[in-house]
Short mmCIF file of C-alpha atoms in Angstrom, two decimals:
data_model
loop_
_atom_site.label_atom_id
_atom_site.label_comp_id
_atom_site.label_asym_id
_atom_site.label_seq_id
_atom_site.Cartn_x
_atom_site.Cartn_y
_atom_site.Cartn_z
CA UNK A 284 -15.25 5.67 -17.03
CA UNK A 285 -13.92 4.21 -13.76
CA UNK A 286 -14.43 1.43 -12.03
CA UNK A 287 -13.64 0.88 -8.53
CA UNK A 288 -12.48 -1.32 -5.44
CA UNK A 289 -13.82 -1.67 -1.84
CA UNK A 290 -11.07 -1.08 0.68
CA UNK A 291 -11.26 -4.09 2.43
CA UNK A 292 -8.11 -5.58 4.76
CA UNK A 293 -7.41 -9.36 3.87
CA UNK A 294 -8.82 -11.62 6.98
CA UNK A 295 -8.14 -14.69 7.31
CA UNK A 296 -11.00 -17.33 6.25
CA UNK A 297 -10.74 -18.87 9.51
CA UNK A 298 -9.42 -15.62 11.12
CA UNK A 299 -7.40 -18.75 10.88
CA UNK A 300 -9.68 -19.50 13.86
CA UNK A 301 -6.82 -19.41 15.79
CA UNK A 302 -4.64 -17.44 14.65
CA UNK A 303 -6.06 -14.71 17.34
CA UNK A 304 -4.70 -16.46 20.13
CA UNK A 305 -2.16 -15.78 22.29
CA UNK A 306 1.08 -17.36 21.43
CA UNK A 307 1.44 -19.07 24.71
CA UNK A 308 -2.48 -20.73 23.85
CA UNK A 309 -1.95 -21.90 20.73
CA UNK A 310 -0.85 -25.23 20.38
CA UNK A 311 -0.54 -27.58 17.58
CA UNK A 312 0.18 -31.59 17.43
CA UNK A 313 3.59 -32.70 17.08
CA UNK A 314 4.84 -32.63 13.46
CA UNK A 315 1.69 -31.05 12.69
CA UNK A 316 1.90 -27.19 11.14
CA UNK A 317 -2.05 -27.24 10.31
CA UNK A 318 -4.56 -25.34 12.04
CA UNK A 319 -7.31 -28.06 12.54
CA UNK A 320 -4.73 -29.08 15.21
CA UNK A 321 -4.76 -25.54 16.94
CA UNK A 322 -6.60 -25.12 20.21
CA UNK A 323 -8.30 -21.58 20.57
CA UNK A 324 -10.32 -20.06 23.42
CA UNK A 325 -12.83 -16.97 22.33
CA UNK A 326 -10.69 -13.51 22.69
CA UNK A 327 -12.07 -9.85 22.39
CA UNK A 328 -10.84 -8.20 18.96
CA UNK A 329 -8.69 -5.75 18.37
CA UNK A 330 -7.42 -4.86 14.80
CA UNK A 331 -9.51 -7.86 13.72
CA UNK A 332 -7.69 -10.37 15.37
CA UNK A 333 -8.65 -12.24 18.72
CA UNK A 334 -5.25 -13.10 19.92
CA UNK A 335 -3.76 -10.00 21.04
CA UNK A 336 -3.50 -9.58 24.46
CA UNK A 337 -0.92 -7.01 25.00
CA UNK A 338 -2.16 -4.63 26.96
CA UNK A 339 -1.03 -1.95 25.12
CA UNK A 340 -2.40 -2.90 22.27
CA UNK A 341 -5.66 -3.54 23.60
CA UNK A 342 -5.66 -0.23 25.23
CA UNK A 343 -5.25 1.52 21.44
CA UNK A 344 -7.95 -0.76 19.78
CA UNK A 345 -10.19 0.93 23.37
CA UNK A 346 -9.64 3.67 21.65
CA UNK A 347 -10.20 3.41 18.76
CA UNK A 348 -13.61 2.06 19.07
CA UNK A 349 -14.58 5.06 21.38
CA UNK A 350 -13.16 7.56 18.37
CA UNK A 351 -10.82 8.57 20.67
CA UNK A 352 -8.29 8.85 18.01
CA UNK A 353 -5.84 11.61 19.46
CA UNK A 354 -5.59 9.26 22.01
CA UNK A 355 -4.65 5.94 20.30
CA UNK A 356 -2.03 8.22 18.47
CA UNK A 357 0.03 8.84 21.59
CA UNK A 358 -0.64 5.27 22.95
CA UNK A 359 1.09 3.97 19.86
CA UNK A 360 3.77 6.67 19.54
CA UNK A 361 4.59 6.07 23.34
CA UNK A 362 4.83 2.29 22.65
CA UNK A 363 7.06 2.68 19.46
CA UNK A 364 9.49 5.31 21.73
CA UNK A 365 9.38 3.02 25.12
CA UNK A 366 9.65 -0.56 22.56
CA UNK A 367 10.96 0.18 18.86
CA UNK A 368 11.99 -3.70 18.50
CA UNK A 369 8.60 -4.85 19.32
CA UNK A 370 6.28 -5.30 16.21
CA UNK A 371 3.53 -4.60 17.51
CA UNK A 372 4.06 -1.37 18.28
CA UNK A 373 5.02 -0.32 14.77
CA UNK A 374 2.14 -1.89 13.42
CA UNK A 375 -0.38 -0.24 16.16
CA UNK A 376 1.25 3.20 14.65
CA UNK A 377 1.36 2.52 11.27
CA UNK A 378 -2.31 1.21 11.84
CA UNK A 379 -3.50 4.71 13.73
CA UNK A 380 -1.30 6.78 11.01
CA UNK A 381 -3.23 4.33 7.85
CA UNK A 382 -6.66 4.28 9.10
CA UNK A 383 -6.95 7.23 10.85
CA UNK A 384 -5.15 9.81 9.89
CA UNK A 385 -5.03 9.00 6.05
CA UNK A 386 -0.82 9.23 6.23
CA UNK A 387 0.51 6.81 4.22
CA UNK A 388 3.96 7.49 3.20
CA UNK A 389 4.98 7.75 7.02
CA UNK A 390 2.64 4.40 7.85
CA UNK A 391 4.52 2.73 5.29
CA UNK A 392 7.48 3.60 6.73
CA UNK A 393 6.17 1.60 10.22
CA UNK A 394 5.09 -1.16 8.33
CA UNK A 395 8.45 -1.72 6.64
CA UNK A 396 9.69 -1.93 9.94
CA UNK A 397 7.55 -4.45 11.38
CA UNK A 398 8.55 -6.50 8.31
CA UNK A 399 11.81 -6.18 9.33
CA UNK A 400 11.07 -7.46 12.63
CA UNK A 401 8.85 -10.42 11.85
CA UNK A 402 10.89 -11.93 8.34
CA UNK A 403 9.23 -15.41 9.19
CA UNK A 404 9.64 -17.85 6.34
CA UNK A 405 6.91 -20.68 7.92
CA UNK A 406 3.68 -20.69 10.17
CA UNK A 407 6.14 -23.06 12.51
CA UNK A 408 8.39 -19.91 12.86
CA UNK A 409 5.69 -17.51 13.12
CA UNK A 410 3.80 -19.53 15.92
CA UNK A 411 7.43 -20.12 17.86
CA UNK A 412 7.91 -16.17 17.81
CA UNK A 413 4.93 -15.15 19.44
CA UNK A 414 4.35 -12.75 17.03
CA UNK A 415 2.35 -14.37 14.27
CA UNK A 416 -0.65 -11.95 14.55
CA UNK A 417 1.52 -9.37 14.13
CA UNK A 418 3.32 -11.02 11.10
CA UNK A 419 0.22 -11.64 9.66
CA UNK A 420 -1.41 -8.64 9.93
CA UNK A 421 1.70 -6.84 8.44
CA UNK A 422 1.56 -8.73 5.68
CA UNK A 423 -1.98 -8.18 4.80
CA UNK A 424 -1.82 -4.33 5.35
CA UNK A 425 1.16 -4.29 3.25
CA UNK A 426 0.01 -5.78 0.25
CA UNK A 427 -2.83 -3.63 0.31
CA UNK A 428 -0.84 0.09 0.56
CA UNK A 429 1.45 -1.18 -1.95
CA UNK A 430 -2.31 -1.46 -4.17
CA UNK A 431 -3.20 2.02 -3.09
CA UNK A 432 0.02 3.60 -3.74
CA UNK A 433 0.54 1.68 -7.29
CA UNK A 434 2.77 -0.81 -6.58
CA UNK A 435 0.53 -3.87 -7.71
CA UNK A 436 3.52 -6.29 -8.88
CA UNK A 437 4.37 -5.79 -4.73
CA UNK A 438 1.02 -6.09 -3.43
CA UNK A 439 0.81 -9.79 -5.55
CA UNK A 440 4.24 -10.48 -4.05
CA UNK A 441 2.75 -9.99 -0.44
CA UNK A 442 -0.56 -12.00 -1.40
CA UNK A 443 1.55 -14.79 -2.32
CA UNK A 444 3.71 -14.87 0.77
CA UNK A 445 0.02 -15.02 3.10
CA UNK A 446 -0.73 -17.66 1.33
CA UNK A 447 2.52 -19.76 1.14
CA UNK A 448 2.73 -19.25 4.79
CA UNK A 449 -0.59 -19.60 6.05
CA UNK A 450 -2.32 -21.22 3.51
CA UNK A 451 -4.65 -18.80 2.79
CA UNK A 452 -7.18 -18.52 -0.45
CA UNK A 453 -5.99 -15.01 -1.91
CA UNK A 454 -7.17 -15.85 -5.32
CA UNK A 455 -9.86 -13.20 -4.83
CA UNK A 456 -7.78 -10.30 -3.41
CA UNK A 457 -5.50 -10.75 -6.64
CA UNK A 458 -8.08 -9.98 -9.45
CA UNK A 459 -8.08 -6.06 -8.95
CA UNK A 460 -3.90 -5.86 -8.84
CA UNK A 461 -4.29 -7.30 -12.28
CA UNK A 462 -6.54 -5.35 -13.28
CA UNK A 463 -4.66 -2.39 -12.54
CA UNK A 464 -1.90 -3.74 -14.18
CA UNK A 465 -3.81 -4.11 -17.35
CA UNK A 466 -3.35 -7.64 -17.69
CA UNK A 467 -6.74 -8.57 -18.47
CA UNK A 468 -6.75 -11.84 -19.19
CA UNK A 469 -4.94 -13.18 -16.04
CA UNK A 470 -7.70 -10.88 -13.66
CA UNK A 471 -10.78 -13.01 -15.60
CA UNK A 472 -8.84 -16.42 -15.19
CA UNK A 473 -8.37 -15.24 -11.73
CA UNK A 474 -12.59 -14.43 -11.09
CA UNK A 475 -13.41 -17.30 -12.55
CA UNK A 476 -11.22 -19.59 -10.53
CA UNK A 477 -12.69 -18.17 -6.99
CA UNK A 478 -15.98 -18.28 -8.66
CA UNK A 479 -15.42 -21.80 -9.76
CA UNK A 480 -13.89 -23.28 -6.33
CA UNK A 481 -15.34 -20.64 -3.08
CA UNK A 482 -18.63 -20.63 -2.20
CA UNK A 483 -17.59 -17.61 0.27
CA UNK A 484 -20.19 -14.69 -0.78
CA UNK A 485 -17.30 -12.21 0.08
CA UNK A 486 -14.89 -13.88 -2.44
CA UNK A 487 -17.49 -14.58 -4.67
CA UNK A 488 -18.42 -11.01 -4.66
CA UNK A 489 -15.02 -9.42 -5.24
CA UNK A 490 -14.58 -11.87 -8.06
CA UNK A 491 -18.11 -10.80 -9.88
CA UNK A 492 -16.78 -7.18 -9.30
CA UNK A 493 -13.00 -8.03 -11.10
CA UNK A 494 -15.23 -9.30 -14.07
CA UNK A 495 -17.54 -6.21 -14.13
CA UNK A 496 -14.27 -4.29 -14.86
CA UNK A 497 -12.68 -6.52 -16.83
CA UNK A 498 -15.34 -7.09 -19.69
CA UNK A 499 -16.37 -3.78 -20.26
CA UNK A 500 -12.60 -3.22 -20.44
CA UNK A 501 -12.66 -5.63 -22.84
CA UNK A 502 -15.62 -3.62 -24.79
CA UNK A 503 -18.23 -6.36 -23.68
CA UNK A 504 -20.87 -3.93 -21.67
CA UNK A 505 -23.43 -6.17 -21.60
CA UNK A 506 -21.70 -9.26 -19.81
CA UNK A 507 -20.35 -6.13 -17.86
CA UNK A 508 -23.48 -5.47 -16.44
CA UNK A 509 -24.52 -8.93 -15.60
CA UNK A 510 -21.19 -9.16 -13.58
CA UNK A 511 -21.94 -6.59 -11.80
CA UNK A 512 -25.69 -7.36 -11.20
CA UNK A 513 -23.89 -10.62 -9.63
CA UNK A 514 -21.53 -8.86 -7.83
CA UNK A 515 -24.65 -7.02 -5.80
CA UNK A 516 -26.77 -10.49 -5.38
CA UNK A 517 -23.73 -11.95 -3.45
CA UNK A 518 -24.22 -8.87 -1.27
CA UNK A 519 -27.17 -9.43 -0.86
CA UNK A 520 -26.45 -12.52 0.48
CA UNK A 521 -24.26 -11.00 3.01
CA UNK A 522 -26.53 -8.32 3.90
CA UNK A 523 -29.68 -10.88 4.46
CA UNK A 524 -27.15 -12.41 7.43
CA UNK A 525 -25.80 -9.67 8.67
CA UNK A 526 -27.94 -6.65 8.48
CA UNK A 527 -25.74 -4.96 6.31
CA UNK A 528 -26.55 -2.31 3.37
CA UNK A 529 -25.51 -3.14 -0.02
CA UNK A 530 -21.94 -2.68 -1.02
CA UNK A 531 -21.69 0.94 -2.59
CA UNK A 532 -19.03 0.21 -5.12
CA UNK A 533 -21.14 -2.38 -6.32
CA UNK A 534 -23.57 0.00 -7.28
CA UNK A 535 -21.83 2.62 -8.52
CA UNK A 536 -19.95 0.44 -10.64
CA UNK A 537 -23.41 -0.99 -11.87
CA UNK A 538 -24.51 2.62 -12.64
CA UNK A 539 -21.64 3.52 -14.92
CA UNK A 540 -21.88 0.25 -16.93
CA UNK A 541 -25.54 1.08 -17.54
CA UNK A 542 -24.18 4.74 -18.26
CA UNK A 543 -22.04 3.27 -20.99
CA UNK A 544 -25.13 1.46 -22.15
CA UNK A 545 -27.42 4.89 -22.08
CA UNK A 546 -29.56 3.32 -19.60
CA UNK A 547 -29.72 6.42 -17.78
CA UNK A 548 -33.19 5.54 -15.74
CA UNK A 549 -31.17 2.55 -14.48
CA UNK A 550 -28.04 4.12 -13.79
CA UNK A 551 -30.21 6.54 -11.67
CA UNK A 552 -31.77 4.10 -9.75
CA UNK A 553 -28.27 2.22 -8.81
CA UNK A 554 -27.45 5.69 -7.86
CA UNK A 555 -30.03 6.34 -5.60
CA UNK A 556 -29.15 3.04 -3.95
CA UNK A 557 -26.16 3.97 -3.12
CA UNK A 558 -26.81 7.32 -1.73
CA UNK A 559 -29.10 5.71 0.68
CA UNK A 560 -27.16 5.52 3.58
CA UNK A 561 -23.45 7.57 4.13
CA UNK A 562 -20.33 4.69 3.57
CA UNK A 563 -17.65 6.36 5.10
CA UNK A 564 -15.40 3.65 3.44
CA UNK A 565 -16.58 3.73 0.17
CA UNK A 566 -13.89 4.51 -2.23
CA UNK A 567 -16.97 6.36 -4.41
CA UNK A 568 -19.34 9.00 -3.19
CA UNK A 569 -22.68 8.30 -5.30
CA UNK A 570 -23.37 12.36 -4.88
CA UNK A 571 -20.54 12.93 -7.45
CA UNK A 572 -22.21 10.38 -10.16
CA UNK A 573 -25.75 11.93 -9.43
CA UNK A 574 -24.52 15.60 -9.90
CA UNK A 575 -22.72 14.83 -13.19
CA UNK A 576 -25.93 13.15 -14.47
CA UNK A 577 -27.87 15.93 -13.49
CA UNK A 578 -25.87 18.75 -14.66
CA UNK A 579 -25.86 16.66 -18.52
CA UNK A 580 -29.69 16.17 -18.36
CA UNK A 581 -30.12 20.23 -17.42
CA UNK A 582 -31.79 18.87 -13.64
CA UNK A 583 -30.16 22.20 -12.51
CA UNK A 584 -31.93 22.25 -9.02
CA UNK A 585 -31.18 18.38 -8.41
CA UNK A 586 -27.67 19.36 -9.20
CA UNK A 587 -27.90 22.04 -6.65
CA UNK A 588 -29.11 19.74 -4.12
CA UNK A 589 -26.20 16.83 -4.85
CA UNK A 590 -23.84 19.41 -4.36
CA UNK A 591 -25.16 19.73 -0.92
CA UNK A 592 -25.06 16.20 -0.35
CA UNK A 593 -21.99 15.40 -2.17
CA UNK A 594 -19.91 17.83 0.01
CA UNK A 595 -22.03 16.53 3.56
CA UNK A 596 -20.80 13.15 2.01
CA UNK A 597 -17.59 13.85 2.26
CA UNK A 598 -17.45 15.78 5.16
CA UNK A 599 -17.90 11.66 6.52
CA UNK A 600 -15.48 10.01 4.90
CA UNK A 601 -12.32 8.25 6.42
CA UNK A 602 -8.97 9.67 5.96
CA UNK A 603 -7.55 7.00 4.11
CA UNK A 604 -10.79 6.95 1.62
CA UNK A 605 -10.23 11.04 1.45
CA UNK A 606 -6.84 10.90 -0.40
CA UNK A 607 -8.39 8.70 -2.95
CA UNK A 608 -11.26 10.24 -4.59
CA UNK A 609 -10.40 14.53 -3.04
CA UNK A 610 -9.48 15.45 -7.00
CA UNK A 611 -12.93 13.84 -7.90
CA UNK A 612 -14.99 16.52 -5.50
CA UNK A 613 -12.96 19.19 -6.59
CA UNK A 614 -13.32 18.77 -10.23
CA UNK A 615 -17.13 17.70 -9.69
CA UNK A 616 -17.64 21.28 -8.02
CA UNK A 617 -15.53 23.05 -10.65
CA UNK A 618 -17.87 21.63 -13.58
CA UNK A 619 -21.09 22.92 -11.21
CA UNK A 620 -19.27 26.49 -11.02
CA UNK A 621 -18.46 26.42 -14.55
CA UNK A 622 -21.88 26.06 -15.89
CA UNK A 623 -23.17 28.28 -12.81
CA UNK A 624 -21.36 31.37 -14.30
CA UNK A 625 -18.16 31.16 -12.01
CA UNK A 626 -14.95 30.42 -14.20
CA UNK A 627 -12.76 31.80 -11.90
CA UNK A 628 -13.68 29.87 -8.52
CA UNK A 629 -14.38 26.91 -10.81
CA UNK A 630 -10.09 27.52 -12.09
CA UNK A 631 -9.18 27.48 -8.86
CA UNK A 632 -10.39 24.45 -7.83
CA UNK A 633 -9.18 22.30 -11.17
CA UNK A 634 -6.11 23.73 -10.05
CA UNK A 635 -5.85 22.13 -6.76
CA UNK A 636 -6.96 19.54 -8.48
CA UNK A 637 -3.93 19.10 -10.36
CA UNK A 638 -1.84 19.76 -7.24
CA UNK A 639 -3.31 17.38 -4.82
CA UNK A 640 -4.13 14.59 -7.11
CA UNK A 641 -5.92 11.09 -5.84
CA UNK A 642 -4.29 8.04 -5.00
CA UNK A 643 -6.05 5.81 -7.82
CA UNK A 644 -5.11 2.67 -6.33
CA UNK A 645 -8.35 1.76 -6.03
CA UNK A 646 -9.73 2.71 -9.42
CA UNK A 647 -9.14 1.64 -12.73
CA UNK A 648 -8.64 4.77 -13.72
CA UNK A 649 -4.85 5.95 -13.63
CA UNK A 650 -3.21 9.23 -12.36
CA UNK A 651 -2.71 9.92 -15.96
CA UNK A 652 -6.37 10.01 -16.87
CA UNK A 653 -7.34 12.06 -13.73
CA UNK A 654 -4.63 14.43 -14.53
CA UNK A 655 -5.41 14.86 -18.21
CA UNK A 656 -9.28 15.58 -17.05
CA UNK A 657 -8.33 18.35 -14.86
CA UNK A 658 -5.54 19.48 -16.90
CA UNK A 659 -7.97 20.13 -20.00
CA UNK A 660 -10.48 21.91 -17.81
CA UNK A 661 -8.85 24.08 -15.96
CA UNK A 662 -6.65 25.48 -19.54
CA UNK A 663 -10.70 26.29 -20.98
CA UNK A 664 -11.58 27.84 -17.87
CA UNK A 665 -7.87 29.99 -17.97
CA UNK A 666 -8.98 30.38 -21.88
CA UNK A 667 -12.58 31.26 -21.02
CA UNK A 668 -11.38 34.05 -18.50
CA UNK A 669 -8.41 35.35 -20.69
CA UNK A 670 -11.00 35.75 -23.50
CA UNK A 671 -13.32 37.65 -20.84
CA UNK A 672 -10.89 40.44 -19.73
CA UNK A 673 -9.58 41.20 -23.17
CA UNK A 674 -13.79 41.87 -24.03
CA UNK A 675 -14.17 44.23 -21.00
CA UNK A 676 -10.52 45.92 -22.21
CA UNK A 677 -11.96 46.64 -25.88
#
């Protein structure tokens, strides 16, 4: 069983209202380092923040948000050839080569750089340099590849310096590092501080969703459940505001507690929830859950059918959410081919899972487990075949 984590980029809880300016607009009271003191004028976003008025910049977030992605590439290679000192052209890169293209390793690389360029040790530095969007949002996107790529002890490490500098709550980003980490303990005394002090439905989400992994990895299912049943009414919350769906993790993670529970009507109907609507960001694809169920109850036609719909899902999915869960559709399929009567097409694809495993950054599941899974399968499917061609040789 795995639980997992919404990709979501740490934003400020003010967007530190201000924060978003431009440097020259932001201006705080003598002897004052607070941002109540900050005056702010209403700026079009662009990688979340509403400060940023580089034009070249702006002209990648344009493209961006017209999909024009080839096209925000070279606008941020061009800017990171014609100005490699200025940090906001290696974060614009290592944002296009995250985001959109899924390349991690090499976006790293960028945002190590823009590190480099921005080592500001106060919001008083940050502000005088001009560059304290760009500090800030290197920061945030660092903490959380360093989460994807297993690094969690770094990804705390970068949580801790958002907050010493800005001030920032991250007592809700720092549950699921823990968790990873297997300290158990510290992620629930984590939940239940943001539960106990924010009255944010985002934090208070994300820390109902640390506890939903935490107790049933603490072999308490039922108090599992009811975390994660919270986890969904703060989305609702959210949703009721905003017009937005449900969160899908939520719900998946719902449906495998009530799977542990053999409350397989229920896990069903999270399921089916979830596959409502394509989440192109959503670490799980609900298709996946719904075919394995199937395929254990005998539903072979409804397995057919998620097939379909688990490949069409992730035929949608973002590049960065591709590389975490690829080894999960492979190995889904291979089980499908398996019992379909196709050992050999079904080897071949727990073999590629093996070679292109996930990034299970975002899971609590480690590469370990994933491996072993695949591993196992695709030696009884090599077994299965072996056995085959000696019976057609006698």
């Amino acid at each position: 069983m795995s639980f997992r984590l919404s990709p979501i980029r740490l934003v400020p809880a003010l967007l530190l209202a201000a924060m978003l300016l431009p440097a020259t607009s932001l201006q705080a009271q003598e002897n004052n380092d607070g941002f109540d003191s900050i005056q702010f004028n209403t700026q079009r976003l662009c990688f979340g923040m509403s400060g940023i008025t580089q034009e070249r910049a702006l002209a990648i977030c344009d493209a961006l948000a017209l999909g024009q992605n080839v096209r925000a590439r070279e606008l941020a290679q061009q800017w990171v050839t014609d100005e490699p000192d200025q940090p906001g052209a290696q974060f614009a890169l290592a944002e296009v080569l995250f985001r959109v293209e899924g390349n991690l390793p090499r976006a790293l690389f960028h945002l190590n750089i823009a590190e480099s360029l921005t080592d500001y040790s106060s919001l008083g530095r940050a502000m005088a340099s001009g560059n304290l969007e760009w500090h800030y949002l290197t920061l945030s996107q660092l903490s959380y590849a360093h989460q994807l790529i297993g690094d969690q002890e770094k990804s705390l490490e970068y949580l801790d310096r958002i907050s010493a500098i800005y001030g920032q709550d991250t007592e809700s980003f720092r549950g699921w590092p823990l968790i990873k980490m297997k300290r158990y303990d510290e992620a629930r005394a984590s939940a239940e501080k943001v539960l106990a002090a924010s009255d944010n439905p985002r934090d208070r989400s994300r820390a109902w969703n640390t506890l939903c992994a935490v107790e049933l990895a603490d072999l308490r299912p039922a108090e599992s459940l009811q975390a994660c049943e919270n986890a969904m009414n703060e989305d609702e919350n959210i949703a009721a505001s905003q017009a937005e769906e449900l969160d899908t993790v939520h719900l998946l993670n719902a449906s495998e507690v009530s799977l542990n529970l053999l409350r397989f009507r229920e896990a069903e109907d999270y399921l089916d929830r979830a596959s409502r609507q394509i989440d192109p960001d959503s670490v799980g694809n609900p298709w996946i859950y719904k075919l394995y169920l199937y395929m254990n109850q005998g539903r072979f036609d409804a397995a057919r059918e998620a097939l379909d719909n688990m490949l069409v899902w992730r035929d949608n999915q973002s590049p960065l959410v591709g590389v975490m869960n690829r080894a999960d559709h492979f190995m889904a399929s291979a089980i499908f081919l398996m019992l379909a009567g196709y050992p050999d097409d079904a080897a071949r694809l727990t073999q590629t899972a093996l070679n292109q495993p996930d990034r299970t950054g975002s899971y609590t599941a480690d590469e370990a487990q994933k491996d072993s899974f695949a591993a196992l399968v695709n030696s009884c499917l090599l077994y299965t075949s072996d056995a085959a061609d000696d019976s057609l040789r006698v």
